[in-house]
Amino acid sequence: MVAVGAMSVVLRGLCFSVVLFAGCPYAYSQLPWTPIYVGQSQVDLWTRSATGCPCNFNTSSNDCACCVPSGGCSCGEALPSRCAQCGLDQHCTNMCNITLDGKQLFSKSGRGFGQIKSPYLEGPTKCTYKFIPDVGQRVELQIYRLLSIGRHNGTACEGGWLELEGGARVCGRNERFDRPVVLFSDKSVAILHMQINENTTRSQFLAYFSFASNASSSVGLPARGGKPVSNEVCDWEYDEKSCRKGCILTSPGYPGLYPPNTRCRYRITSSPRVTVNLNFTSVLLSHNHCTSDYIAVYEGRETTSSLLKMLCGNDRTNVVHVGSQLLVEFRSGPEVPPFNYNGFVATLSFVEITTEAPTTVTMESTSKTLEMIRSPSRSSHNGRYNHRDLHDHRKDQGSASCDLVVSGNEIRSGHHDTRGKLKSTVCRLNLRGRAYDTVHVSITSYNLSPVACKSMVEIFDGNLEARMIGSAKSLKRICSPAERLPRALVPVSKYIEPERYSSTGRDMTVILQRSSDSPADEEYMDVSYYFHDEREEGTQQPASVCDVEYYGLSSPPEGTVIHPEPHKLLTSQGPVKCRQHFIPAANQSINITVESSTKQASSNSCYTKCGDSGCQCVTKNRLDELDHLLLVSETGYVVSCFCGNYQEWLPVGVRSWTPVYIEWSRFSNAGLNFKAAYKFSEDPYCGDHTTKKPEGEVTGGNLASGEIKLNQYYQQKCTWILDSSMDRQLTIEVKSSQSRPCAAWNLTIHEYSKNGDPAGPKLYTFCSRDQHKNFTLDWKMNTAVVRLQALSRTPPQYTMKWRSDFVTANTRKSGPSPAPNHVTGSSSNIHDRHNHRYCAFSLTIPWWILMTFLRL
Ligand SMILES: *[C@@H]1O[C@H](CO)[C@@H](O)[C@H](O)[C@H]1NC(C)=O
Ligand SMILES: *[C@@H]1O[C@H](CO)[C@@H](O)[C@H](O)[C@H]1NC(C)=O
Ligand SMILES: *[C@@H]1O[C@H](CO)[C@@H](O)[C@H](O)[C@H]1NC(C)=O
Ligand SMILES: *[C@@H]1O[C@H](CO)[C@@H](O)[C@H](O)[C@H]1NC(C)=O
Ligand SMILES: *[C@@H]1O[C@H](CO)[C@@H](O)[C@H](O)[C@H]1NC(C)=O
Ligand SMILES: *[C@@H]1O[C@H](CO)[C@@H](O)[C@H](O)[C@H]1NC(C)=O
Ligand SMILES: *[C@@H]1O[C@H](CO)[C@@H](O)[C@H](O)[C@H]1NC(C)=O
Ligand SMILES: *[C@@H]1O[C@H](CO)[C@@H](O)[C@H](O)[C@H]1NC(C)=O
Ligand SMILES: *[C@@H]1O[C@H](CO)[C@@H](O)[C@H](O)[C@H]1NC(C)=O
Ligand SMILES: *[C@@H]1O[C@H](CO)[C@@H](O)[C@H](O)[C@H]1NC(C)=O
């Protein structure tokens, strides 16, 4: 009966963890509590059923308890209906004053954990339990049930208590702890005292114990790097040398209850040109007891030094300090029921002051340190304990927690599969990006079995643990029952790419909530993620899989771009198109040079041919069904196309004053490789110009300085809007010394069009073989558009002059033709111009694209 009761306590504890999570994720995430025993359908930990098995003390009876095959031993005649852990079976009826030797217990039962069920005792009385851990083990105790074991009077336990020697006292008249009271001991022998000082009739407690590996990811000893100060209970010294790999400070007994009325001092010494970075990553001190339970950080060696920071409750902070001495003082007052706090963890790192931004470096070392705790090296000090870990019930469920925190400093992409991890009811994937990161995830596969949304996967935009409640927005919730098979199990024709979700800021959280921690068929999620640095890798476009934009003013002015890496697509095969846009600001040009292709991708079905009109993809197939690369101008004009083995044509350059993009198309599984350099430059050559001269001149071919190389390509598309506020007759004179086909380059004169492309209906065309021509426009055609287009091996060479004639007699008969929008800025000057009696013409070149193909 007692055993069943205990089990229900365990299960209630688990349920509570879910409830608590839903209401208060912060507290949940801070209390690392891993149940030692997870109930199954049996009587207790060691008893499968109360009757039905042969008795070892009476061969003719089949009425004894059936024990679990591994580690369970019959209690014998004393208690035929029960089994106990082998090695403790002689204590079935009187579990008091016993010794629990980790090594022995393990050799007898194959388990490094078990249960203590004290007998019903009449007080006053006492029991002691002696735990002898093996090398590399710590003792963990989880107390679930107290019956007539003293009471707490507000400052101390009165009349009785449980105390893991040197730690907190736990007491209560009739307590079932929804979340067990957790205690840890790191001594070579840990003694648990049950002390009853008053008359009682039935005093009892129930607890689980575990000899946990000090290297365990969930219950191991996180503290590292400090040297204990002799003769002091919990004073430590830290310095740079011992913290090369990062040090960790913890309260005593972490992650268990810390001892009451304690003072611990952690002294940190560094050389002067070093930044000390102390990050309190987890703080949970007893609530509302800030005057007695606190952490104080002093700038110096003693508490008389000036106070830098004070923490209590669950304040978390990061202290960055430059100076040679730092003192962290941790103080605790009396224990406080319901004993639901566990102290603190702080990572400590030293960063030499260099030109590098210290925060970045520090965060890096911090997360490295955390990583080290989470994944203790495989070459562990003692192979036996790895073996032992396998037999620990917890470890049977998988080696690592299903929670994962990924720091964008360390890891830029990956995937997290909760299968093979601890089967907690809640698994959270916290993706924490760097300053300019956005996070992108897709749930590549999952299985959620129960009905009515009892299990779910939910994706949040933001960090759920951040202080601002409600700041994390739910992007997607997948409710059970639901399933998505991994790609490998789906026929190619039926496979649909998973949706991608993107964060608005640097953090993202994905949570799997399971209705049970021991699901019959495994419920899981497999999440692919990557971090995208907006600054370095362009601004990711929310709607597309992989389109990015580089802006002339906000992106780094120069850099390198490559083909999209497979993880960025969150899909490993199938057709994808990605565009990398380059958007120069006014008076800027963008220079892109496709430099190399790291992989030779020869293809029989398509090859690249560069000629007088740029590079082309030569194929009989549809281009959409081939891996290829395009250089495209803003208007959609394909400047160049590459496919097959195009390496021999490289480098190919593009210079443009308006946006250009590289479009990478993957049809096969691989896709083409490329590497391109880009550079935004201040370059007013083709920018916005306004001239107030009534006449002017433009000379082309300036760019073609030096000799003309064999495989050089030019594309130019320049537009001039010649506008006047006064009626005039405009004459445009064009000259060229070249004699090239009209298709290679030409200059056209258009009517002005207000909407869209300013070049309206075409009036005249000048081809280079025309040599020299005068175009006289109609009277009062005050706004005209001249456009030059070229795509040629040789740069166009020309001179374009314009001249205005005014006939004063007619000027006031009708108003001027409408001014184009482009020059409305100067229309406010019309009045001035009239007053000053001179005529002005704006020469506006708002849209001029020039692309240069270079074959060097
Ligand atoms: C052994 O068990 C049988 C059947 O339950 C019972 O009849 C018998 O009395 C038992 N013997 C002893 C010595 O307890
Ligand atoms: C346990 O041992 C202590 C002395 O070591 C003794 O006083 C106490 O009565 C014992 N408890 C029981 C229940 O036998
Ligand atoms: C675990 O214990 C072993 C043996 O005492 C020790 O060498 C090792 O440093 C400990 N590990 C941690 C993380 O404290
Ligand atoms: C609580 O119990 C402790 C220990 O017996 C005693 O010293 C203290 O005075 C008590 N406090 C109150 C408020 O009763
Ligand atoms: C406790 O029990 C003893 C013996 O039964 C008795 O003498 C004593 O008075 C009781 N103490 C209290 C406080 O009831
Ligand atoms: C401190 O640690 C937390 C939790 O690991 C982390 O999110 C934060 O970025 C760290 N802060 C610094 C400045 O390293
Ligand atoms: C672009 O350059 C021209 C000429 O140098 C200048 O007049 C104009 O103000 C510049 N425009 C911008 C937006 O910087
Ligand atoms: C464009 O970049 C290439 C390679 O970086 C360089 O060789 C070329 O001179 C640049 N062109 C211009 C106009 O800046
Ligand atoms: C074009 O006009 C200019 C100036 O009026 C004149 O000098 C030139 O000869 C004319 N050219 C042609 C080809 O008519
Ligand atoms: C003018 O030149 C462009 C670019 O070279 C070309 O596409 C267009 O067909 C040419 N126009 C004429 C009328 O030849």
PDB file of C-alpha atoms in Angstrom, residues 110-186:
ATOM      1  CA  GLY A 110      22.805  -3.782 -11.283  1.00  0.00           C
ATOM      2  CA  ARG A 111      21.288  -0.452 -10.252  1.00  0.00           C
ATOM      3  CA  GLY A 112      22.881   2.673  -8.894  1.00  0.00           C
ATOM      4  CA  PHE A 113      19.660   3.971  -7.432  1.00  0.00           C
ATOM      5  CA  GLY A 114      16.807   2.810  -5.248  1.00  0.00           C
ATOM      6  CA  GLN A 115      14.226   3.718  -2.693  1.00  0.00           C
ATOM      7  CA  ILE A 116      14.288   4.285   1.042  1.00  0.00           C
ATOM      8  CA  LYS A 117      11.092   3.575   2.855  1.00  0.00           C
ATOM      9  CA  SER A 118      11.588   4.081   6.552  1.00  0.00           C
ATOM     10  CA  PRO A 119       9.542   1.896   8.896  1.00  0.00           C
ATOM     11  CA  TYR A 120       6.724   3.478  10.875  1.00  0.00           C
ATOM     12  CA  LEU A 121       8.513   4.647  13.983  1.00  0.00           C
ATOM     13  CA  GLU A 122       7.428   5.908  17.311  1.00  0.00           C
ATOM     14  CA  GLY A 123       9.235   9.014  18.447  1.00  0.00           C
ATOM     15  CA  PRO A 124      11.437  10.060  19.933  1.00  0.00           C
ATOM     16  CA  THR A 125      13.813   8.059  17.818  1.00  0.00           C
ATOM     17  CA  LYS A 126      16.421   8.342  15.134  1.00  0.00           C
ATOM     18  CA  CYS A 127      17.678   6.487  12.111  1.00  0.00           C
ATOM     19  CA  THR A 128      20.838   6.988  10.171  1.00  0.00           C
ATOM     20  CA  TYR A 129      21.459   6.026   6.555  1.00  0.00           C
ATOM     21  CA  LYS A 130      25.033   5.868   5.455  1.00  0.00           C
ATOM     22  CA  PHE A 131      25.703   6.322   1.739  1.00  0.00           C
ATOM     23  CA  ILE A 132      29.088   5.291   0.401  1.00  0.00           C
ATOM     24  CA  PRO A 133      29.516   6.571  -3.142  1.00  0.00           C
ATOM     25  CA  ASP A 134      32.132   5.118  -5.434  1.00  0.00           C
ATOM     26  CA  VAL A 135      34.811   7.255  -7.052  1.00  0.00           C
ATOM     27  CA  GLY A 136      33.279   9.886  -9.345  1.00  0.00           C
ATOM     28  CA  GLN A 137      29.820   9.644  -7.791  1.00  0.00           C
ATOM     29  CA  ARG A 138      27.700  12.042  -5.853  1.00  0.00           C
ATOM     30  CA  VAL A 139      24.758  11.097  -3.686  1.00  0.00           C
ATOM     31  CA  GLU A 140      21.365  12.403  -4.667  1.00  0.00           C
ATOM     32  CA  LEU A 141      18.278  12.186  -2.515  1.00  0.00           C
ATOM     33  CA  GLN A 142      14.741  12.999  -3.565  1.00  0.00           C
ATOM     34  CA  ILE A 143      12.308  13.179  -0.675  1.00  0.00           C
ATOM     35  CA  TYR A 144       8.647  12.663  -1.568  1.00  0.00           C
ATOM     36  CA  ARG A 145       6.784  11.989   1.627  1.00  0.00           C
ATOM     37  CA  LEU A 146       7.074  13.018   5.257  1.00  0.00           C
ATOM     38  CA  LEU A 147       4.804  11.864   8.016  1.00  0.00           C
ATOM     39  CA  SER A 148       5.210  13.284  11.523  1.00  0.00           C
ATOM     40  CA  ILE A 149       8.744  14.411  11.005  1.00  0.00           C
ATOM     41  CA  GLY A 150       8.802  17.646  12.960  1.00  0.00           C
ATOM     42  CA  ARG A 151       7.427  20.905  11.635  1.00  0.00           C
ATOM     43  CA  HIS A 152       8.770  24.215  10.511  1.00  0.00           C
ATOM     44  CA  ASN A 153       8.114  27.097  12.883  1.00  0.00           C
ATOM     45  CA  GLY A 154       9.182  29.798  10.437  1.00  0.00           C
ATOM     46  CA  THR A 155      12.849  29.845  11.348  1.00  0.00           C
ATOM     47  CA  ALA A 156      13.796  26.214  11.889  1.00  0.00           C
ATOM     48  CA  CYS A 157      12.601  22.632  12.035  1.00  0.00           C
ATOM     49  CA  GLU A 158      11.212  21.785  15.408  1.00  0.00           C
ATOM     50  CA  GLY A 159      10.593  18.348  16.865  1.00  0.00           C
ATOM     51  CA  GLY A 160      12.302  16.435  14.066  1.00  0.00           C
ATOM     52  CA  TRP A 161      13.866  16.588  10.617  1.00  0.00           C
ATOM     53  CA  LEU A 162      15.737  14.851   7.884  1.00  0.00           C
ATOM     54  CA  GLU A 163      19.214  16.077   7.216  1.00  0.00           C
ATOM     55  CA  LEU A 164      21.771  14.948   4.696  1.00  0.00           C
ATOM     56  CA  GLU A 165      24.721  15.781   6.893  1.00  0.00           C
ATOM     57  CA  GLY A 166      25.854  19.361   6.464  1.00  0.00           C
ATOM     58  CA  GLY A 167      22.877  20.247   4.280  1.00  0.00           C
ATOM     59  CA  ALA A 168      19.415  21.620   4.747  1.00  0.00           C
ATOM     60  CA  ARG A 169      16.947  20.176   7.227  1.00  0.00           C
ATOM     61  CA  VAL A 170      13.649  19.071   5.803  1.00  0.00           C
ATOM     62  CA  CYS A 171      10.623  18.592   8.005  1.00  0.00           C
ATOM     63  CA  GLY A 172       6.857  18.366   7.871  1.00  0.00           C
ATOM     64  CA  ARG A 173       3.889  16.910   9.618  1.00  0.00           C
ATOM     65  CA  ASN A 174       2.206  15.394   6.607  1.00  0.00           C
ATOM     66  CA  GLU A 175       3.811  16.364   3.368  1.00  0.00           C
ATOM     67  CA  ARG A 176       3.574  14.930  -0.081  1.00  0.00           C
ATOM     68  CA  PHE A 177       5.962  16.949  -2.162  1.00  0.00           C
ATOM     69  CA  ASP A 178       4.621  17.388  -5.659  1.00  0.00           C
ATOM     70  CA  ARG A 179       8.130  18.097  -6.714  1.00  0.00           C
ATOM     71  CA  PRO A 180      10.534  16.173  -4.564  1.00  0.00           C
ATOM     72  CA  VAL A 181      12.880  17.948  -2.235  1.00  0.00           C
ATOM     73  CA  VAL A 182      16.253  17.371  -3.858  1.00  0.00           C
ATOM     74  CA  LEU A 183      19.495  17.103  -1.904  1.00  0.00           C
ATOM     75  CA  PHE A 184      23.001  16.346  -3.096  1.00  0.00           C
ATOM     76  CA  SER A 185      26.127  15.417  -1.228  1.00  0.00           C
ATOM     77  CA  ASP A 186      29.648  15.448  -2.587  1.00  0.00           C
TER      78      ASP A 186
END
